[in-house]
Short mmCIF file of N, CA and C in Angstrom, two decimals:
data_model
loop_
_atom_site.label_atom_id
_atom_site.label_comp_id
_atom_site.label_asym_id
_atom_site.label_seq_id
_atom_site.Cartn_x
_atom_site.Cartn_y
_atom_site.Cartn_z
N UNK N 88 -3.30 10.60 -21.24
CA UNK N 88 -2.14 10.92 -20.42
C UNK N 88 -2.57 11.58 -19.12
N UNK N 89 -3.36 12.40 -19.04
CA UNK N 89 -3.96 13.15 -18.35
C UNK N 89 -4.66 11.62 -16.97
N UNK N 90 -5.30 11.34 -17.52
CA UNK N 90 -5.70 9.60 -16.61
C UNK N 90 -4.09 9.41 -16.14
N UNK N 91 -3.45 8.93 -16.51
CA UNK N 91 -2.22 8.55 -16.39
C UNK N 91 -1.72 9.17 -14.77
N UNK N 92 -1.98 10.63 -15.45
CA UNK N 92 -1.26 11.45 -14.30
C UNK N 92 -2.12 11.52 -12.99
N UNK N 93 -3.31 11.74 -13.28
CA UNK N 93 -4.38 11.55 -11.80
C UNK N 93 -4.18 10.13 -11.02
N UNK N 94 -3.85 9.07 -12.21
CA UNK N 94 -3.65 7.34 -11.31
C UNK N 94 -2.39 7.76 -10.33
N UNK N 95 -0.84 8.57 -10.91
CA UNK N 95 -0.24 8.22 -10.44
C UNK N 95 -0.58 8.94 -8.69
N UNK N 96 -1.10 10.28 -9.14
CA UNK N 96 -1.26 11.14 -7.86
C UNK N 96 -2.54 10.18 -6.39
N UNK N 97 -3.24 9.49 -7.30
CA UNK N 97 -4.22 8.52 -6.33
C UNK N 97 -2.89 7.18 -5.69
N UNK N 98 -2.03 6.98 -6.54
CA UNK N 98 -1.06 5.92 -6.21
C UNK N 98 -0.50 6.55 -5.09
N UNK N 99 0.39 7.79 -5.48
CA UNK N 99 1.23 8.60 -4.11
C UNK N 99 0.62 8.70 -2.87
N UNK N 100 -1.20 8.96 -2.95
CA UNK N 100 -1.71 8.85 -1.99
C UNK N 100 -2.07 7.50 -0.73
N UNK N 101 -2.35 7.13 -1.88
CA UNK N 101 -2.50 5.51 -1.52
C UNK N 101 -1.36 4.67 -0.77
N UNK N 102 0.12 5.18 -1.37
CA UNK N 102 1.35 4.25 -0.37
C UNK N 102 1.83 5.49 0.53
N UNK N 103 1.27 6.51 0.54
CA UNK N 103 1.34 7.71 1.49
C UNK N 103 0.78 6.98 3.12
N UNK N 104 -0.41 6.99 3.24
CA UNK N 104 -0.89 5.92 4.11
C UNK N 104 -0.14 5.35 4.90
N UNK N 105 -0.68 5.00 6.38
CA UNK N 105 0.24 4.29 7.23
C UNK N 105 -0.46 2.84 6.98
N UNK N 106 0.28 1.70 6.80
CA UNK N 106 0.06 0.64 7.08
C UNK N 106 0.29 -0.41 7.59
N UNK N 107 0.98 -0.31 8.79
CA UNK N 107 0.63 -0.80 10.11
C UNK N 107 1.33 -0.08 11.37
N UNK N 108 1.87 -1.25 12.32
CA UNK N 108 2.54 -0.15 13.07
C UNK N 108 3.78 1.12 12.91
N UNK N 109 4.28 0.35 11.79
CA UNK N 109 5.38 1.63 11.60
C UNK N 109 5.11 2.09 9.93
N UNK N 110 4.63 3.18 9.44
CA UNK N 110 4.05 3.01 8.51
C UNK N 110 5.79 3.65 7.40
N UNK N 111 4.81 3.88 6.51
CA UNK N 111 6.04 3.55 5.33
C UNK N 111 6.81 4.90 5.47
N UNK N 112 6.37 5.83 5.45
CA UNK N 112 7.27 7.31 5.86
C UNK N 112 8.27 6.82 6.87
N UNK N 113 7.29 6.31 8.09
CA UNK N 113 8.58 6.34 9.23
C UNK N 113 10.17 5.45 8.23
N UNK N 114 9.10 4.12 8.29
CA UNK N 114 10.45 3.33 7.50
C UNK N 114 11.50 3.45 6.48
N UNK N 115 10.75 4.83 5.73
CA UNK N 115 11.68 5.27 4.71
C UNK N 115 12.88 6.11 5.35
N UNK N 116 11.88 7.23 6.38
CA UNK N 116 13.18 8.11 7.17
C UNK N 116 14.20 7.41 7.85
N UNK N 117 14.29 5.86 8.23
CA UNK N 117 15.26 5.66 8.90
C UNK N 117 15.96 4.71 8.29
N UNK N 118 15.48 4.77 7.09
CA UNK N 118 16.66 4.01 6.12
C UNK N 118 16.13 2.70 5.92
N UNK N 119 15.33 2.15 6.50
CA UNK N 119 14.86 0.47 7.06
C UNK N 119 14.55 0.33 5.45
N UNK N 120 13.65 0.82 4.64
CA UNK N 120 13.13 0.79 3.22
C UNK N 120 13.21 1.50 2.28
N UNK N 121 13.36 1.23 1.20
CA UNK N 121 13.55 2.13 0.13
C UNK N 121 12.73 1.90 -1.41
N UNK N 122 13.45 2.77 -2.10
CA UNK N 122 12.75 2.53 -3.51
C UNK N 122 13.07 1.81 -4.36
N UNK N 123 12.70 0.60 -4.46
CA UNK N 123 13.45 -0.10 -5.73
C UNK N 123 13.61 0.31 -6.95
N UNK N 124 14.10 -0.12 -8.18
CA UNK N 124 14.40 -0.06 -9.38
C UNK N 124 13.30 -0.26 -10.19
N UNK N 125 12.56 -1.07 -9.73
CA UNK N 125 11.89 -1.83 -9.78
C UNK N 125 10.16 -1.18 -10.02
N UNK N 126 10.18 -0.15 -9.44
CA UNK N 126 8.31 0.34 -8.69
C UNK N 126 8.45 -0.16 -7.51
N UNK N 127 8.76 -1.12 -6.37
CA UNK N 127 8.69 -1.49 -5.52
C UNK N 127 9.08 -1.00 -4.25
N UNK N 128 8.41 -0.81 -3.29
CA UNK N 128 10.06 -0.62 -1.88
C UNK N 128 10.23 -2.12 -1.71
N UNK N 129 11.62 -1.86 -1.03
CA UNK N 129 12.55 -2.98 -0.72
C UNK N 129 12.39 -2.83 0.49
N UNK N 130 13.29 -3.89 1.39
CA UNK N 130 14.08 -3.48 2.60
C UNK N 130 15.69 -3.07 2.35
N UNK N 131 15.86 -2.40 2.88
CA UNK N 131 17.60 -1.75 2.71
C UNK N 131 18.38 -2.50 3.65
N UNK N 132 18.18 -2.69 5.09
CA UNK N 132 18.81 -3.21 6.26
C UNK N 132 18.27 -3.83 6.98
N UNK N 133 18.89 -5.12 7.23
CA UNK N 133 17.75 -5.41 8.75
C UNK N 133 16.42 -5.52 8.87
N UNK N 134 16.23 -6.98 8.35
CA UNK N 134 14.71 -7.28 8.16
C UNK N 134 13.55 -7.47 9.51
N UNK N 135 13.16 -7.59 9.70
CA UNK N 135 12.02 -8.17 10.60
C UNK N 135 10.80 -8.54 10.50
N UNK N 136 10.22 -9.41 11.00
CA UNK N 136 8.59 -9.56 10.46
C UNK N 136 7.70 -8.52 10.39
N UNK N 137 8.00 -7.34 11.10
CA UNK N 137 7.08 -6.08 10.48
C UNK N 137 7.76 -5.46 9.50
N UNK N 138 8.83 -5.41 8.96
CA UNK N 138 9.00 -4.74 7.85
C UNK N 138 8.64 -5.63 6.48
N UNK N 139 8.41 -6.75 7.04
CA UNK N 139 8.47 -7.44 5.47
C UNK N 139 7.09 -7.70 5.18
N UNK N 140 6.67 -7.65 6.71
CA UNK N 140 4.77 -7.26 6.34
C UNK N 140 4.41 -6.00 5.73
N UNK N 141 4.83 -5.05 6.29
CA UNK N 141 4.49 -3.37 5.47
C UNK N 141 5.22 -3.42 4.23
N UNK N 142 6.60 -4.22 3.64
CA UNK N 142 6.75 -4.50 2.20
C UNK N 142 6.20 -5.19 1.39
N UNK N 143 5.55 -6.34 2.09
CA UNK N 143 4.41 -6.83 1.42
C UNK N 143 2.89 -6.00 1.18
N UNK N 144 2.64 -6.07 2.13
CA UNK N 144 0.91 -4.54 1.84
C UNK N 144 1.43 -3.55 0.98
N UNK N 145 2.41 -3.16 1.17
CA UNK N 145 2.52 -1.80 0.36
C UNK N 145 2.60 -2.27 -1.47
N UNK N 146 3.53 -3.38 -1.27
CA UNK N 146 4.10 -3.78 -2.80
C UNK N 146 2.91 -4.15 -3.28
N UNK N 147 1.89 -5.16 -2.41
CA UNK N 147 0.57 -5.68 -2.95
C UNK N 147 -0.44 -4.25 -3.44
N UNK N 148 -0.78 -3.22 -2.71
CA UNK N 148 -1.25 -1.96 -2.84
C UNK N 148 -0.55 -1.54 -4.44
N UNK N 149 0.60 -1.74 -4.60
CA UNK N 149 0.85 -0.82 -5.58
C UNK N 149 1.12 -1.83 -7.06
N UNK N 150 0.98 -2.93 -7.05
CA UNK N 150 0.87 -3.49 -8.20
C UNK N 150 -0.54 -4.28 -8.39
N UNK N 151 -1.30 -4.08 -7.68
CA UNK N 151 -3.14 -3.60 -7.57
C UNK N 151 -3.66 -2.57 -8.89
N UNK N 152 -2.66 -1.59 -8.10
CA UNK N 152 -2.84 0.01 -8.75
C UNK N 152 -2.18 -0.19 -10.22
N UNK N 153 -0.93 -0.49 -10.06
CA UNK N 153 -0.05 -0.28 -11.50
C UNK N 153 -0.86 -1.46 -12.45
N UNK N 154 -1.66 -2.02 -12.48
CA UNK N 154 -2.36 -3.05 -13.09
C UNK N 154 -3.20 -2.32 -13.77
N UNK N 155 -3.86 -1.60 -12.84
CA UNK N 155 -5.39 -0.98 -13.04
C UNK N 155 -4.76 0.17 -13.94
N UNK N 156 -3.90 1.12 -13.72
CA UNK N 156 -3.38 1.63 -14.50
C UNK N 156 -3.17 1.15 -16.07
N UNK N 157 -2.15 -0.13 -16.01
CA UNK N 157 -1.74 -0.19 -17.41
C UNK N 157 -2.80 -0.82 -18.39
N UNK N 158 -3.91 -1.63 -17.50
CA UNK N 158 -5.00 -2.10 -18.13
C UNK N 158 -6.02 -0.73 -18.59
N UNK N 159 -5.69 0.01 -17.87
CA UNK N 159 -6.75 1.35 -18.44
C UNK N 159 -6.19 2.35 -19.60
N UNK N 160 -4.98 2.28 -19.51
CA UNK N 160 -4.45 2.92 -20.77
C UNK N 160 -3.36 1.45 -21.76
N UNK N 161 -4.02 0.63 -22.07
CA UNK N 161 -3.76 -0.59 -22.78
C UNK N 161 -1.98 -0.89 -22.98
N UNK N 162 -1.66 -0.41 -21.55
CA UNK N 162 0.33 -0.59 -21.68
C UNK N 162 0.29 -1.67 -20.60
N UNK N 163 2.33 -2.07 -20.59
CA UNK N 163 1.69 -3.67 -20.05
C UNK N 163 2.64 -2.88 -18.59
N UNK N 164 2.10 -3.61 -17.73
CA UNK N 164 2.50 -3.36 -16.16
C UNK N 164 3.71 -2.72 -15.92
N UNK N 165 4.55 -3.45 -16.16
CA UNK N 165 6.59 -3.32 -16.56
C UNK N 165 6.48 -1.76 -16.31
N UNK N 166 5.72 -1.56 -17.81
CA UNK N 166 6.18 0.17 -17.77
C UNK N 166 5.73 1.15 -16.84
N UNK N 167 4.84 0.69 -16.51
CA UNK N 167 3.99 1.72 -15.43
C UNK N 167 4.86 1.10 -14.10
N UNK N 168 5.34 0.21 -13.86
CA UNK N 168 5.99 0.17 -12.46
C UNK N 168 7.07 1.14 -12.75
N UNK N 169 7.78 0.95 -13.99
CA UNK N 169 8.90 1.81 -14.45
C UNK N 169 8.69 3.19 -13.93
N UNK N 170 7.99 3.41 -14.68
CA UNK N 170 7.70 5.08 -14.67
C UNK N 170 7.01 5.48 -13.18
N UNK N 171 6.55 4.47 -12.41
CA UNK N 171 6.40 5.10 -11.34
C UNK N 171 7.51 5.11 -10.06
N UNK N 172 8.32 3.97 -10.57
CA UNK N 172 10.01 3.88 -9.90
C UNK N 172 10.75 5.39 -10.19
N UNK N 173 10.65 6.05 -11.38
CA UNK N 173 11.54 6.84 -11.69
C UNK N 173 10.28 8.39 -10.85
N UNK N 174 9.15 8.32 -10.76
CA UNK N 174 8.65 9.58 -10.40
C UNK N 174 8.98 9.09 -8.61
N UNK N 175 8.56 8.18 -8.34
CA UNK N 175 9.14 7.64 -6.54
C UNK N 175 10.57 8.65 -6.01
N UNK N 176 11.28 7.79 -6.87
CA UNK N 176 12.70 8.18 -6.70
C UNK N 176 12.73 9.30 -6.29
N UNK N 177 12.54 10.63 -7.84
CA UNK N 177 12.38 11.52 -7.40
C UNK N 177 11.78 12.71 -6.20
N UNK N 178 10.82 12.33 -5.81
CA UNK N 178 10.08 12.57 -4.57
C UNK N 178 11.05 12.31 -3.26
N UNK N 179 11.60 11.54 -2.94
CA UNK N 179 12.42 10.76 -1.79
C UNK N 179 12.74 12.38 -1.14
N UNK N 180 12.93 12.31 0.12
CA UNK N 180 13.36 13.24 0.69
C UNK N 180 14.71 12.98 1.06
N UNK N 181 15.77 13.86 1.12
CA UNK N 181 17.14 13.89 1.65
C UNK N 181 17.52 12.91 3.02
N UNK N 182 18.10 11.81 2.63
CA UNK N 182 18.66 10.56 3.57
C UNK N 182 17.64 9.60 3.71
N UNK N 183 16.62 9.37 2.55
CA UNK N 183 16.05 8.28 2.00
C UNK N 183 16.70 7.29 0.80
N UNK N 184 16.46 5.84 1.20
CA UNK N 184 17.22 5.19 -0.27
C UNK N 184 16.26 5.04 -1.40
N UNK N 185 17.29 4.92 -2.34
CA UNK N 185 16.53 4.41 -3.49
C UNK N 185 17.40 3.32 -4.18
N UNK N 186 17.19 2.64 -5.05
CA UNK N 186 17.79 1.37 -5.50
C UNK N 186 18.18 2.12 -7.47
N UNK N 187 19.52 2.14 -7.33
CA UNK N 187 20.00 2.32 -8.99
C UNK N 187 19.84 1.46 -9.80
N UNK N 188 20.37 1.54 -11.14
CA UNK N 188 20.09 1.07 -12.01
C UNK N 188 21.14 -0.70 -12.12
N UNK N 189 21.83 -0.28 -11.20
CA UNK N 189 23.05 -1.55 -10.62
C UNK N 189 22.60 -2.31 -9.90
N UNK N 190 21.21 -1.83 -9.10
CA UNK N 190 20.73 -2.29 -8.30
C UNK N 190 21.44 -2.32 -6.87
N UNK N 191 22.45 -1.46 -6.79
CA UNK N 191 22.65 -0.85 -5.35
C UNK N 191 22.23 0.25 -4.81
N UNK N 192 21.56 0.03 -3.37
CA UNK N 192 20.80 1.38 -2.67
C UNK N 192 21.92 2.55 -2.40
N UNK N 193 21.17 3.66 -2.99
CA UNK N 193 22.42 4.99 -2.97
C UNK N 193 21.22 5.43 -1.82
N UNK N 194 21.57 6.51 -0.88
CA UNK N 194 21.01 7.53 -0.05
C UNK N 194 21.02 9.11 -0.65
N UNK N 195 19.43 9.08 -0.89
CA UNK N 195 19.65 10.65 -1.70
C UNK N 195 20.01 11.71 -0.96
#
């Protein structure tokens, strides 16, 4: 469990990171992306070819990770995206989205 918890803190770091021109913080503060249900960010509004590039790198980055994860403690992917959707969420700072269980984006 202890592994568990260091992957997820190397994960936070890892989509912490800017990756490209507008990196994922900015995009979260202005609503453009959010947290899926899923483990994933989404786009929330208003797509463009750079946001769907930094949703792609990022999503690719983190189901890299959630792999390496569930293959290292012998659970299957699903759950570890799970459980890292529900620790995401939590983290979000005030007038960031996240995606419910309805699968509509609420603003925390």
């Amino acid at each position: 469990m202890k592994t568990l918890m260091k992957a997820f803190l190397a994960l936070s770091l890892l989509i912490a990171l800017p990756a490209m021109a507008i990196s994922l913080n900015e995009a979260k503060s202005k609503g453009l992306v959010g947290e899926a249900n899923s483990g994933y960010i989404a786009i929330v509004d208003a797509s463009s070819p750079e946001l769907e590039k930094l949703v792609k790198d990022v999503n690719a980055k983190r189901k890299a990770a959630y792999a390496r994860i569930a293959e290292r403690n012998k659970i299957d992917i699903a759950q570890v995206a799970t459980r890292a959707a529900e620790k995401l969420e939590a983290r979000l700072s005030p007038g960031e989205y996240y995606q419910d269980n309805l699968g509509r984006w609420v603003r925390k």
